[in-house]
Amino acid sequence: MRIEAIDLHHVAMPLLEPWRTACSDETAIESVIVRLIGEGGVEGWGETAPHRGPLYSPEWAFGVFCVLRDWLAPLVLGQEVESGRDLQELLRPVKGNFFAKAGLDIAWWDAHAKAEGRPLWQLIGGVRRTVEAGADLGVKDTIDELLREIAAAIEAGFKRVKLKYRPGWDIDMVSAVRSAFPDMVFHIDCNSGYALDDLDMFRKLDRFGLAMIEQPLGHDDLLDHARLQAEIETPICLDETITSPARARHAIDLKACRWINIKAGRVGGLTNAVAVHELCREAGIGNWIGGMLESALGQAPSLALATLPNVRYPSDIFPSRRFYAADLADPELSLSGPGMAEAPLRPGHGWLPDPHRLARWTRNTASLTAPAATMAAC
Ligand code: MG
């Protein structure tokens, strides 16, 4: 497929309520929407949501928009791209910038699946249409508020609850949660908020029977995670650290984790996400699919990835109304049953932006076509 044109939208999608983690407090999710036009007019859409500032990873939404506009889109416009690997090879001269690369990669896969007339999840090797979704709760004002929300999540049928964890919202919070819900599956997400100096605190967490501790240490660390995993019983799950298949291989070789949470945005797109899944499957490392609070369009590749065979723990797939009064994408994403979501049978990943909401929430746009592509400075 020859890539004829690329449109970019840097958007800010208002949240129902602020989202608090160890990284930041957000009132809107900033994201970049990519529209890719292939020969014959086939159209693919991708979303990549690194957040408003470089606080989850070194990338940030407006920076991603600039890198896509000035560096990555010009590398692929006018090029024949027959596979995700072809696309990644064209993007290789640009170092890092995984979220930016993911926007193009996901849009290409959507266009490719539409050209093939097949649902994306089937095209990447999915083995089940119905997947498990977990609940994810941020930092609250009080423990009582958190306990009420956990009770509601359990009542709604979720099989596991993930708790954001940061200094001041830590051991006492987990202790209260475990006392109130002795049999529920919980894990915590530290969003790289701690260091190896906190080893004693992590040892204390072993007594609470958590399913895993997600990204306890630095966002780019492997060695200290390997040291920590050797000292505690609770499995470590890496998130921020795993930015590519090579990083996943290094984590596996170093025994830095027992789980890897896969996010297509964080690893440069679906092509690399599937490669990370294969590495983990061969090594006996479990996977589940994480999320960045994207729109339903941004969650579409997550839903496809959650159908892969080595996904063995409920994924972060959220109904649109969990975070947004109105979703940017159409249709809105709904769960198919208690803690369950269903991959669509529509060709492609199955979602489009709503044109009116896209126009209303766009902060910056760019349109590039194959003959007119230039490499302007950001
Ligand atoms: Mg995480």
mmCIF file of C-alpha atoms and ligand atoms in Angstrom:
data_model
loop_
_atom_site.group_PDB
_atom_site.id
_atom_site.type_symbol
_atom_site.label_atom_id
_atom_site.label_comp_id
_atom_site.label_asym_id
_atom_site.label_seq_id
_atom_site.Cartn_x
_atom_site.Cartn_y
_atom_site.Cartn_z
ATOM 1 C CA MET A 1 0.000 0.000 0.000
ATOM 2 C CA ARG A 2 1.416 3.396 -1.001
ATOM 3 C CA ILE A 3 0.894 6.029 1.708
ATOM 4 C CA GLU A 4 -0.691 9.069 0.050
ATOM 5 C CA ALA A 5 -1.573 11.459 2.877
ATOM 6 C CA ILE A 6 -1.425 11.881 6.648
ATOM 7 C CA ASP A 7 -3.549 14.192 8.833
ATOM 8 C CA LEU A 8 -2.643 14.906 12.449
ATOM 9 C CA HIS A 9 -4.801 16.268 15.285
ATOM 10 C CA HIS A 10 -3.414 17.209 18.690
ATOM 11 C CA VAL A 11 -6.460 17.003 20.968
ATOM 12 C CA ALA A 12 -7.404 17.556 24.636
ATOM 13 C CA MET A 13 -10.277 15.304 25.754
ATOM 14 C CA PRO A 14 -11.982 16.524 28.976
ATOM 15 C CA LEU A 15 -12.194 13.934 31.767
ATOM 16 C CA LEU A 16 -15.217 13.449 34.005
ATOM 17 C CA GLU A 17 -12.996 13.867 37.082
ATOM 18 C CA PRO A 18 -9.256 14.488 37.656
ATOM 19 C CA TRP A 19 -7.016 11.399 37.291
ATOM 20 C CA ARG A 20 -4.307 11.235 39.974
ATOM 21 C CA THR A 21 -1.248 8.977 39.829
ATOM 22 C CA ALA A 22 2.369 9.065 41.021
ATOM 23 C CA CYS A 23 3.123 10.986 37.767
ATOM 24 C CA SER A 24 0.564 13.778 37.693
ATOM 25 C CA ASP A 25 -2.999 15.022 38.194
ATOM 26 C CA GLU A 26 -4.827 15.339 34.857
ATOM 27 C CA THR A 27 -8.139 17.062 34.056
ATOM 28 C CA ALA A 28 -7.986 16.302 30.322
ATOM 29 C CA ILE A 29 -6.178 13.670 28.293
ATOM 30 C CA GLU A 30 -3.976 15.131 25.580
ATOM 31 C CA SER A 31 -3.592 12.829 22.662
ATOM 32 C CA VAL A 32 -2.640 12.775 18.968
ATOM 33 C CA ILE A 33 -5.016 11.371 16.356
ATOM 34 C CA VAL A 34 -3.461 10.137 13.093
ATOM 35 C CA ARG A 35 -5.397 9.652 9.851
ATOM 36 C CA LEU A 36 -3.464 7.757 7.176
ATOM 37 C CA ILE A 37 -4.714 7.575 3.581
ATOM 38 C CA GLY A 38 -3.432 4.740 1.412
ATOM 39 C CA GLU A 39 -3.707 4.208 -2.315
ATOM 40 C CA GLY A 40 -7.253 3.702 -3.509
ATOM 41 C CA GLY A 41 -8.469 5.932 -0.658
ATOM 42 C CA VAL A 42 -8.297 3.283 2.080
ATOM 43 C CA GLU A 43 -8.199 5.115 5.412
ATOM 44 C CA GLY A 44 -6.720 4.132 8.761
ATOM 45 C CA TRP A 45 -6.923 5.872 12.127
ATOM 46 C CA GLY A 46 -4.552 5.710 15.063
ATOM 47 C CA GLU A 47 -4.388 7.410 18.453
ATOM 48 C CA THR A 48 -1.325 7.823 20.614
ATOM 49 C CA ALA A 49 -1.673 9.312 24.103
ATOM 50 C CA PRO A 50 1.599 10.002 25.953
ATOM 51 C CA HIS A 51 -0.175 12.572 28.231
ATOM 52 C CA ARG A 52 0.099 16.359 28.447
ATOM 53 C CA GLY A 53 3.626 16.532 29.866
ATOM 54 C CA PRO A 54 6.727 14.284 29.816
ATOM 55 C CA LEU A 55 5.795 12.748 33.192
ATOM 56 C CA TYR A 56 4.784 9.163 32.310
ATOM 57 C CA SER A 57 7.645 8.867 29.779
ATOM 58 C CA PRO A 58 10.018 11.360 28.100
ATOM 59 C CA GLU A 59 7.387 11.943 25.373
ATOM 60 C CA TRP A 60 4.475 14.410 25.545
ATOM 61 C CA ALA A 61 1.488 15.091 23.340
ATOM 62 C CA PHE A 62 2.502 18.298 21.546
ATOM 63 C CA GLY A 63 6.048 16.981 21.158
ATOM 64 C CA VAL A 64 4.638 13.815 19.567
ATOM 65 C CA PHE A 65 2.550 15.972 17.218
ATOM 66 C CA CYS A 66 5.698 17.902 16.143
ATOM 67 C CA VAL A 67 7.833 14.760 15.688
ATOM 68 C CA LEU A 68 5.100 13.154 13.587
ATOM 69 C CA ARG A 69 4.616 16.294 11.472
ATOM 70 C CA ASP A 70 8.270 17.195 10.924
ATOM 71 C CA TRP A 71 10.146 13.897 10.998
ATOM 72 C CA LEU A 72 8.103 10.685 10.880
ATOM 73 C CA ALA A 73 5.311 11.442 8.393
ATOM 74 C CA PRO A 74 7.818 12.675 5.759
ATOM 75 C CA LEU A 75 9.700 9.356 6.066
ATOM 76 C CA VAL A 76 6.651 7.287 5.035
ATOM 77 C CA LEU A 77 4.691 9.554 2.663
ATOM 78 C CA GLY A 78 4.867 8.258 -0.900
ATOM 79 C CA GLN A 79 6.407 4.959 0.277
ATOM 80 C CA GLU A 80 5.114 1.453 -0.404
ATOM 81 C CA VAL A 81 4.433 -0.258 2.943
ATOM 82 C CA GLU A 82 3.421 -3.918 2.785
ATOM 83 C CA SER A 83 3.891 -4.864 6.450
ATOM 84 C CA GLY A 84 4.282 -3.424 9.908
ATOM 85 C CA ARG A 85 7.962 -4.376 9.736
ATOM 86 C CA ASP A 86 8.328 -2.337 6.505
ATOM 87 C CA LEU A 87 6.859 0.660 8.317
ATOM 88 C CA GLN A 88 9.122 0.260 11.351
ATOM 89 C CA GLU A 89 12.140 0.014 9.047
ATOM 90 C CA LEU A 90 11.223 3.340 7.404
ATOM 91 C CA LEU A 91 10.910 4.936 10.875
ATOM 92 C CA ARG A 92 14.201 3.491 12.145
ATOM 93 C CA PRO A 93 16.367 6.620 11.468
ATOM 94 C CA VAL A 94 14.420 8.485 14.190
ATOM 95 C CA LYS A 95 15.657 7.354 17.609
ATOM 96 C CA GLY A 96 13.213 6.607 20.418
ATOM 97 C CA ASN A 97 9.915 8.567 20.090
ATOM 98 C CA PHE A 98 7.914 5.379 20.540
ATOM 99 C CA PHE A 99 4.511 7.011 21.101
ATOM 100 C CA ALA A 100 4.973 9.109 17.963
ATOM 101 C CA LYS A 101 5.876 6.043 15.892
ATOM 102 C CA ALA A 102 2.899 4.169 17.351
ATOM 103 C CA GLY A 103 0.423 6.696 15.942
ATOM 104 C CA LEU A 104 1.536 5.894 12.387
ATOM 105 C CA ASP A 105 1.940 2.165 12.992
ATOM 106 C CA ILE A 106 -1.581 1.774 14.434
ATOM 107 C CA ALA A 107 -3.135 3.845 11.631
ATOM 108 C CA TRP A 108 -1.314 1.684 9.054
ATOM 109 C CA TRP A 109 -2.605 -1.536 10.664
ATOM 110 C CA ASP A 110 -6.168 -0.164 10.659
ATOM 111 C CA ALA A 111 -5.893 0.729 6.947
ATOM 112 C CA HIS A 112 -4.283 -2.631 6.157
ATOM 113 C CA ALA A 113 -7.009 -4.595 7.968
ATOM 114 C CA LYS A 114 -9.696 -2.582 6.165
ATOM 115 C CA ALA A 115 -7.994 -3.245 2.809
ATOM 116 C CA GLU A 116 -8.019 -6.963 3.706
ATOM 117 C CA GLY A 117 -11.660 -6.755 4.854
ATOM 118 C CA ARG A 118 -10.777 -8.364 8.205
ATOM 119 C CA PRO A 119 -11.023 -7.401 11.888
ATOM 120 C CA LEU A 120 -7.640 -6.295 13.212
ATOM 121 C CA TRP A 121 -7.652 -8.762 16.122
ATOM 122 C CA GLN A 122 -7.918 -11.695 13.722
ATOM 123 C CA LEU A 123 -5.147 -10.314 11.519
ATOM 124 C CA ILE A 124 -2.633 -10.107 14.411
ATOM 125 C CA GLY A 125 -3.330 -13.656 15.646
ATOM 126 C CA GLY A 126 -6.069 -13.195 18.245
ATOM 127 C CA VAL A 127 -7.522 -16.449 19.572
ATOM 128 C CA ARG A 128 -10.603 -15.237 21.476
ATOM 129 C CA ARG A 129 -13.102 -12.501 20.769
ATOM 130 C CA THR A 130 -14.158 -11.950 24.381
ATOM 131 C CA VAL A 131 -11.487 -10.627 26.745
ATOM 132 C CA GLU A 132 -11.304 -9.868 30.479
ATOM 133 C CA ALA A 133 -11.205 -6.233 31.620
ATOM 134 C CA GLY A 134 -10.057 -5.089 35.054
ATOM 135 C CA ALA A 135 -10.910 -2.017 37.147
ATOM 136 C CA ASP A 136 -8.314 0.730 37.677
ATOM 137 C CA LEU A 137 -8.678 3.219 40.550
ATOM 138 C CA GLY A 138 -6.575 6.373 40.969
ATOM 139 C CA VAL A 139 -5.602 8.124 44.194
ATOM 140 C CA LYS A 140 -8.709 9.285 46.099
ATOM 141 C CA ASP A 141 -9.309 11.943 48.770
ATOM 142 C CA THR A 142 -10.039 9.323 51.459
ATOM 143 C CA ILE A 143 -9.684 5.571 52.056
ATOM 144 C CA ASP A 144 -13.471 5.351 52.559
ATOM 145 C CA GLU A 145 -14.036 6.783 49.074
ATOM 146 C CA LEU A 146 -11.626 4.185 47.650
ATOM 147 C CA LEU A 147 -13.329 1.315 49.521
ATOM 148 C CA ARG A 148 -16.714 2.409 48.160
ATOM 149 C CA GLU A 149 -15.353 2.460 44.596
ATOM 150 C CA ILE A 150 -13.753 -0.982 45.025
ATOM 151 C CA ALA A 151 -17.059 -2.372 46.291
ATOM 152 C CA ALA A 152 -18.782 -0.897 43.225
ATOM 153 C CA ALA A 153 -16.162 -2.426 40.903
ATOM 154 C CA ILE A 154 -16.615 -5.864 42.489
ATOM 155 C CA GLU A 155 -20.404 -5.465 42.288
ATOM 156 C CA ALA A 156 -20.024 -4.617 38.577
ATOM 157 C CA GLY A 157 -18.262 -7.956 38.042
ATOM 158 C CA PHE A 158 -14.601 -6.967 37.691
ATOM 159 C CA LYS A 159 -12.269 -9.855 38.567
ATOM 160 C CA ARG A 160 -9.305 -7.693 39.559
ATOM 161 C CA VAL A 161 -8.725 -4.146 40.762
ATOM 162 C CA LYS A 162 -5.590 -2.102 40.137
ATOM 163 C CA LEU A 163 -4.733 0.589 42.681
ATOM 164 C CA LYS A 164 -2.534 3.588 41.961
ATOM 165 C CA TYR A 165 0.150 3.823 44.667
ATOM 166 C CA ARG A 166 2.333 6.794 45.623
ATOM 167 C CA PRO A 167 4.012 8.221 48.744
ATOM 168 C CA GLY A 168 1.267 9.101 51.241
ATOM 169 C CA TRP A 169 -1.164 6.677 49.547
ATOM 170 C CA ASP A 170 0.736 3.477 50.182
ATOM 171 C CA ILE A 171 1.024 0.710 52.818
ATOM 172 C CA ASP A 172 -1.861 1.968 55.004
ATOM 173 C CA MET A 173 -4.082 2.153 51.934
ATOM 174 C CA VAL A 174 -3.201 -1.416 50.852
ATOM 175 C CA SER A 175 -3.675 -2.692 54.410
ATOM 176 C CA ALA A 176 -7.161 -1.145 54.640
ATOM 177 C CA VAL A 177 -8.105 -2.512 51.216
ATOM 178 C CA ARG A 178 -6.895 -6.033 52.016
ATOM 179 C CA SER A 179 -8.734 -6.030 55.374
ATOM 180 C CA ALA A 180 -11.987 -4.993 53.691
ATOM 181 C CA PHE A 181 -11.653 -7.372 50.720
ATOM 182 C CA PRO A 182 -9.605 -10.419 51.840
ATOM 183 C CA ASP A 183 -10.178 -12.545 48.720
ATOM 184 C CA MET A 184 -10.210 -10.036 45.845
ATOM 185 C CA VAL A 185 -7.375 -9.923 43.287
ATOM 186 C CA PHE A 186 -5.509 -6.597 43.619
ATOM 187 C CA HIS A 187 -2.313 -5.183 42.253
ATOM 188 C CA ILE A 188 -0.667 -1.787 42.716
ATOM 189 C CA ASP A 189 0.842 0.537 40.115
ATOM 190 C CA CYS A 190 3.694 2.732 41.381
ATOM 191 C CA ASN A 191 4.285 4.541 38.059
ATOM 192 C CA SER A 192 8.067 4.509 38.719
ATOM 193 C CA GLY A 193 7.618 6.497 41.945
ATOM 194 C CA TYR A 194 10.149 4.617 44.131
ATOM 195 C CA ALA A 195 13.836 3.613 44.380
ATOM 196 C CA LEU A 196 15.764 0.607 45.660
ATOM 197 C CA ASP A 197 16.160 2.521 48.970
ATOM 198 C CA ASP A 198 12.478 1.640 49.527
ATOM 199 C CA LEU A 199 13.252 -2.102 49.688
ATOM 200 C CA ASP A 200 11.899 -2.459 53.260
ATOM 201 C CA MET A 201 8.554 -1.008 52.201
ATOM 202 C CA PHE A 202 8.359 -3.435 49.251
ATOM 203 C CA ARG A 203 9.213 -6.364 51.576
ATOM 204 C CA LYS A 204 6.260 -5.355 53.798
ATOM 205 C CA LEU A 205 3.944 -5.491 50.765
ATOM 206 C CA ASP A 206 4.619 -9.248 50.418
ATOM 207 C CA ARG A 207 2.192 -9.949 53.270
ATOM 208 C CA PHE A 208 -0.820 -8.576 51.362
ATOM 209 C CA GLY A 209 -0.933 -11.203 48.619
ATOM 210 C CA LEU A 210 -0.900 -8.730 45.723
ATOM 211 C CA ALA A 211 -1.025 -10.243 42.239
ATOM 212 C CA MET A 212 1.873 -8.010 41.199
ATOM 213 C CA ILE A 213 3.596 -4.664 41.748
ATOM 214 C CA GLU A 214 3.567 -2.617 38.569
ATOM 215 C CA GLN A 215 6.607 -0.452 37.700
ATOM 216 C CA PRO A 216 7.907 0.128 41.233
ATOM 217 C CA LEU A 217 11.231 1.761 40.207
ATOM 218 C CA GLY A 218 12.624 4.146 37.584
ATOM 219 C CA HIS A 219 10.887 4.493 34.205
ATOM 220 C CA ASP A 220 13.987 3.339 32.317
ATOM 221 C CA ASP A 221 15.493 0.981 34.899
ATOM 222 C CA LEU A 222 16.154 -2.731 34.479
ATOM 223 C CA LEU A 223 19.005 -3.577 36.878
ATOM 224 C CA ASP A 224 17.379 -2.300 40.092
ATOM 225 C CA HIS A 225 14.140 -4.041 39.151
ATOM 226 C CA ALA A 226 16.109 -7.298 38.818
ATOM 227 C CA ARG A 227 17.648 -6.686 42.269
ATOM 228 C CA LEU A 228 14.238 -5.916 43.776
ATOM 229 C CA GLN A 229 12.563 -8.944 42.180
ATOM 230 C CA ALA A 230 15.249 -11.182 43.736
ATOM 231 C CA GLU A 231 14.414 -9.745 47.187
ATOM 232 C CA ILE A 232 10.609 -9.921 47.224
ATOM 233 C CA GLU A 233 8.021 -12.641 46.609
ATOM 234 C CA THR A 234 5.385 -10.494 44.901
ATOM 235 C CA PRO A 235 5.865 -10.565 41.115
ATOM 236 C CA ILE A 236 7.035 -7.359 39.462
ATOM 237 C CA CYS A 237 5.233 -6.224 36.315
ATOM 238 C CA LEU A 238 7.122 -3.814 34.065
ATOM 239 C CA ASP A 239 5.269 -1.053 32.227
ATOM 240 C CA GLU A 240 7.185 2.215 31.579
ATOM 241 C CA THR A 241 10.541 0.404 31.225
ATOM 242 C CA ILE A 242 9.460 -1.746 28.277
ATOM 243 C CA THR A 243 9.705 0.554 25.255
ATOM 244 C CA SER A 244 10.668 -1.967 22.570
ATOM 245 C CA PRO A 245 11.067 -5.695 21.878
ATOM 246 C CA ALA A 246 14.791 -5.322 22.693
ATOM 247 C CA ARG A 247 13.988 -3.880 26.138
ATOM 248 C CA ALA A 248 11.574 -6.753 26.761
ATOM 249 C CA ARG A 249 14.310 -9.243 25.860
ATOM 250 C CA HIS A 250 16.748 -7.525 28.232
ATOM 251 C CA ALA A 251 14.165 -7.567 31.063
ATOM 252 C CA ILE A 252 13.578 -11.274 30.522
ATOM 253 C CA ASP A 253 17.328 -12.051 30.410
ATOM 254 C CA LEU A 254 17.935 -10.091 33.636
ATOM 255 C CA LYS A 255 14.896 -11.629 35.435
ATOM 256 C CA ALA A 256 13.715 -8.073 36.135
ATOM 257 C CA CYS A 257 10.015 -9.043 36.128
ATOM 258 C CA ARG A 258 7.506 -11.901 35.927
ATOM 259 C CA TRP A 259 4.876 -9.923 34.008
ATOM 260 C CA ILE A 260 4.976 -7.358 31.211
ATOM 261 C CA ASN A 261 2.093 -4.985 30.618
ATOM 262 C CA ILE A 262 1.936 -4.271 26.864
ATOM 263 C CA LYS A 263 0.860 -0.879 25.532
ATOM 264 C CA ALA A 264 1.000 -0.372 21.782
ATOM 265 C CA GLY A 265 1.764 3.337 22.256
ATOM 266 C CA ARG A 266 4.690 2.779 24.624
ATOM 267 C CA VAL A 267 6.484 0.239 22.381
ATOM 268 C CA GLY A 268 6.117 2.083 19.053
ATOM 269 C CA GLY A 269 2.925 0.472 17.769
ATOM 270 C CA LEU A 270 1.141 -2.803 17.159
ATOM 271 C CA THR A 271 4.022 -4.329 15.199
ATOM 272 C CA ASN A 272 6.308 -4.131 18.231
ATOM 273 C CA ALA A 273 3.513 -4.953 20.689
ATOM 274 C CA VAL A 274 2.944 -8.288 18.952
ATOM 275 C CA ALA A 275 6.724 -8.901 18.950
ATOM 276 C CA VAL A 276 6.886 -8.249 22.738
ATOM 277 C CA HIS A 277 3.985 -10.669 23.207
ATOM 278 C CA GLU A 278 5.843 -13.385 21.281
ATOM 279 C CA LEU A 279 9.049 -12.874 23.305
ATOM 280 C CA CYS A 280 7.117 -13.144 26.568
ATOM 281 C CA ARG A 281 5.194 -16.195 25.434
ATOM 282 C CA GLU A 282 8.420 -18.014 24.562
ATOM 283 C CA ALA A 283 9.980 -17.043 27.931
ATOM 284 C CA GLY A 284 6.975 -17.911 30.129
ATOM 285 C CA ILE A 285 6.419 -14.260 31.134
ATOM 286 C CA GLY A 286 2.730 -13.354 31.465
ATOM 287 C CA ASN A 287 1.130 -10.440 29.594
ATOM 288 C CA TRP A 288 -1.841 -8.184 30.020
ATOM 289 C CA ILE A 289 -2.713 -5.027 28.115
ATOM 290 C CA GLY A 290 -2.370 -1.588 29.698
ATOM 291 C CA GLY A 291 -4.025 1.676 28.749
ATOM 292 C CA MET A 292 -3.324 5.425 28.699
ATOM 293 C CA LEU A 293 -6.913 6.690 29.190
ATOM 294 C CA GLU A 294 -7.294 7.113 25.444
ATOM 295 C CA SER A 295 -10.599 7.482 23.619
ATOM 296 C CA ALA A 296 -12.331 4.339 22.337
ATOM 297 C CA LEU A 297 -10.271 4.832 19.157
ATOM 298 C CA GLY A 298 -7.089 4.671 21.228
ATOM 299 C CA GLN A 299 -8.308 1.597 23.090
ATOM 300 C CA ALA A 300 -9.102 -0.252 19.860
ATOM 301 C CA PRO A 301 -5.588 -1.713 19.473
ATOM 302 C CA SER A 302 -5.628 -2.665 23.182
ATOM 303 C CA LEU A 303 -8.783 -4.652 22.613
ATOM 304 C CA ALA A 304 -7.182 -6.400 19.629
ATOM 305 C CA LEU A 305 -3.999 -7.173 21.616
ATOM 306 C CA ALA A 306 -6.036 -8.560 24.533
ATOM 307 C CA THR A 307 -7.244 -11.375 22.246
ATOM 308 C CA LEU A 308 -3.675 -12.760 21.939
ATOM 309 C CA PRO A 309 -2.971 -16.131 23.592
ATOM 310 C CA ASN A 310 -0.380 -15.064 26.205
ATOM 311 C CA VAL A 311 -2.669 -12.415 27.747
ATOM 312 C CA ARG A 312 -3.408 -14.154 31.065
ATOM 313 C CA TYR A 313 -4.595 -11.372 33.404
ATOM 314 C CA PRO A 314 -7.475 -8.885 33.002
ATOM 315 C CA SER A 315 -6.465 -5.901 30.865
ATOM 316 C CA ASP A 316 -6.985 -2.139 31.270
ATOM 317 C CA ILE A 317 -9.886 -1.758 28.855
ATOM 318 C CA PHE A 318 -12.362 0.846 30.013
ATOM 319 C CA PRO A 319 -15.906 1.664 28.968
ATOM 320 C CA SER A 320 -15.977 5.189 27.522
ATOM 321 C CA ARG A 321 -18.236 6.431 30.331
ATOM 322 C CA ARG A 322 -15.702 5.464 32.986
ATOM 323 C CA PHE A 323 -13.636 8.560 32.096
ATOM 324 C CA TYR A 324 -15.528 10.694 29.558
ATOM 325 C CA ALA A 325 -18.950 12.395 29.435
ATOM 326 C CA ALA A 326 -18.647 12.000 25.645
ATOM 327 C CA ASP A 327 -16.018 9.866 23.928
ATOM 328 C CA LEU A 328 -14.025 11.382 21.065
ATOM 329 C CA ALA A 329 -14.624 8.199 19.090
ATOM 330 C CA ASP A 330 -17.662 6.560 17.615
ATOM 331 C CA PRO A 331 -19.122 4.193 18.688
ATOM 332 C CA GLU A 332 -18.386 4.625 22.379
ATOM 333 C CA LEU A 333 -16.775 1.569 23.975
ATOM 334 C CA SER A 334 -19.035 -0.493 26.235
ATOM 335 C CA LEU A 335 -18.289 -3.651 28.180
ATOM 336 C CA SER A 336 -20.061 -6.735 26.852
ATOM 337 C CA GLY A 337 -20.644 -8.240 30.301
ATOM 338 C CA PRO A 338 -19.306 -8.111 33.882
ATOM 339 C CA GLY A 339 -15.574 -7.415 33.502
ATOM 340 C CA MET A 340 -15.709 -8.500 29.864
ATOM 341 C CA ALA A 341 -15.171 -6.737 26.533
ATOM 342 C CA GLU A 342 -15.688 -7.997 23.008
ATOM 343 C CA ALA A 343 -13.486 -7.297 19.985
ATOM 344 C CA PRO A 344 -15.588 -6.088 17.057
ATOM 345 C CA LEU A 345 -16.190 -8.006 13.839
ATOM 346 C CA ARG A 346 -15.925 -4.826 11.745
ATOM 347 C CA PRO A 347 -12.936 -4.604 9.352
ATOM 348 C CA GLY A 348 -9.984 -2.696 10.822
ATOM 349 C CA HIS A 349 -9.814 -1.940 14.529
ATOM 350 C CA GLY A 350 -13.429 -0.810 14.417
ATOM 351 C CA TRP A 351 -13.472 2.838 15.595
ATOM 352 C CA LEU A 352 -13.529 6.324 14.020
ATOM 353 C CA PRO A 353 -13.389 9.777 15.632
ATOM 354 C CA ASP A 354 -16.658 11.678 15.837
ATOM 355 C CA PRO A 355 -15.976 14.598 13.411
ATOM 356 C CA HIS A 356 -17.701 17.243 15.555
ATOM 357 C CA ARG A 357 -15.942 16.297 18.791
ATOM 358 C CA LEU A 358 -12.633 15.960 16.930
ATOM 359 C CA ALA A 359 -13.029 19.532 15.597
ATOM 360 C CA ARG A 360 -14.100 20.893 19.011
ATOM 361 C CA TRP A 361 -11.238 19.337 20.992
ATOM 362 C CA THR A 362 -8.421 19.847 18.463
ATOM 363 C CA ARG A 363 -5.651 22.239 19.507
ATOM 364 C CA ASN A 364 -3.272 21.802 16.555
ATOM 365 C CA THR A 365 -3.651 20.197 13.126
ATOM 366 C CA ALA A 366 -1.404 19.364 10.203
ATOM 367 C CA SER A 367 -2.113 17.806 6.788
ATOM 368 C CA LEU A 368 0.689 16.310 4.738
ATOM 369 C CA THR A 369 0.520 14.749 1.268
ATOM 370 C CA ALA A 370 3.130 12.700 -0.517
ATOM 371 C CA PRO A 371 4.416 15.270 -3.066
ATOM 372 C CA ALA A 372 4.328 18.220 -0.659
ATOM 373 C CA ALA A 373 6.112 16.617 2.300
ATOM 374 C CA THR A 374 8.847 18.804 3.788
ATOM 375 C CA MET A 375 10.947 18.526 6.929
ATOM 376 C CA ALA A 376 10.132 21.845 8.602
ATOM 377 C CA ALA A 377 11.596 22.666 11.997
ATOM 378 C CA CYS A 378 9.359 22.127 15.020
HETATM 379 MG MG MG B 1 1.218 1.405 34.709
#
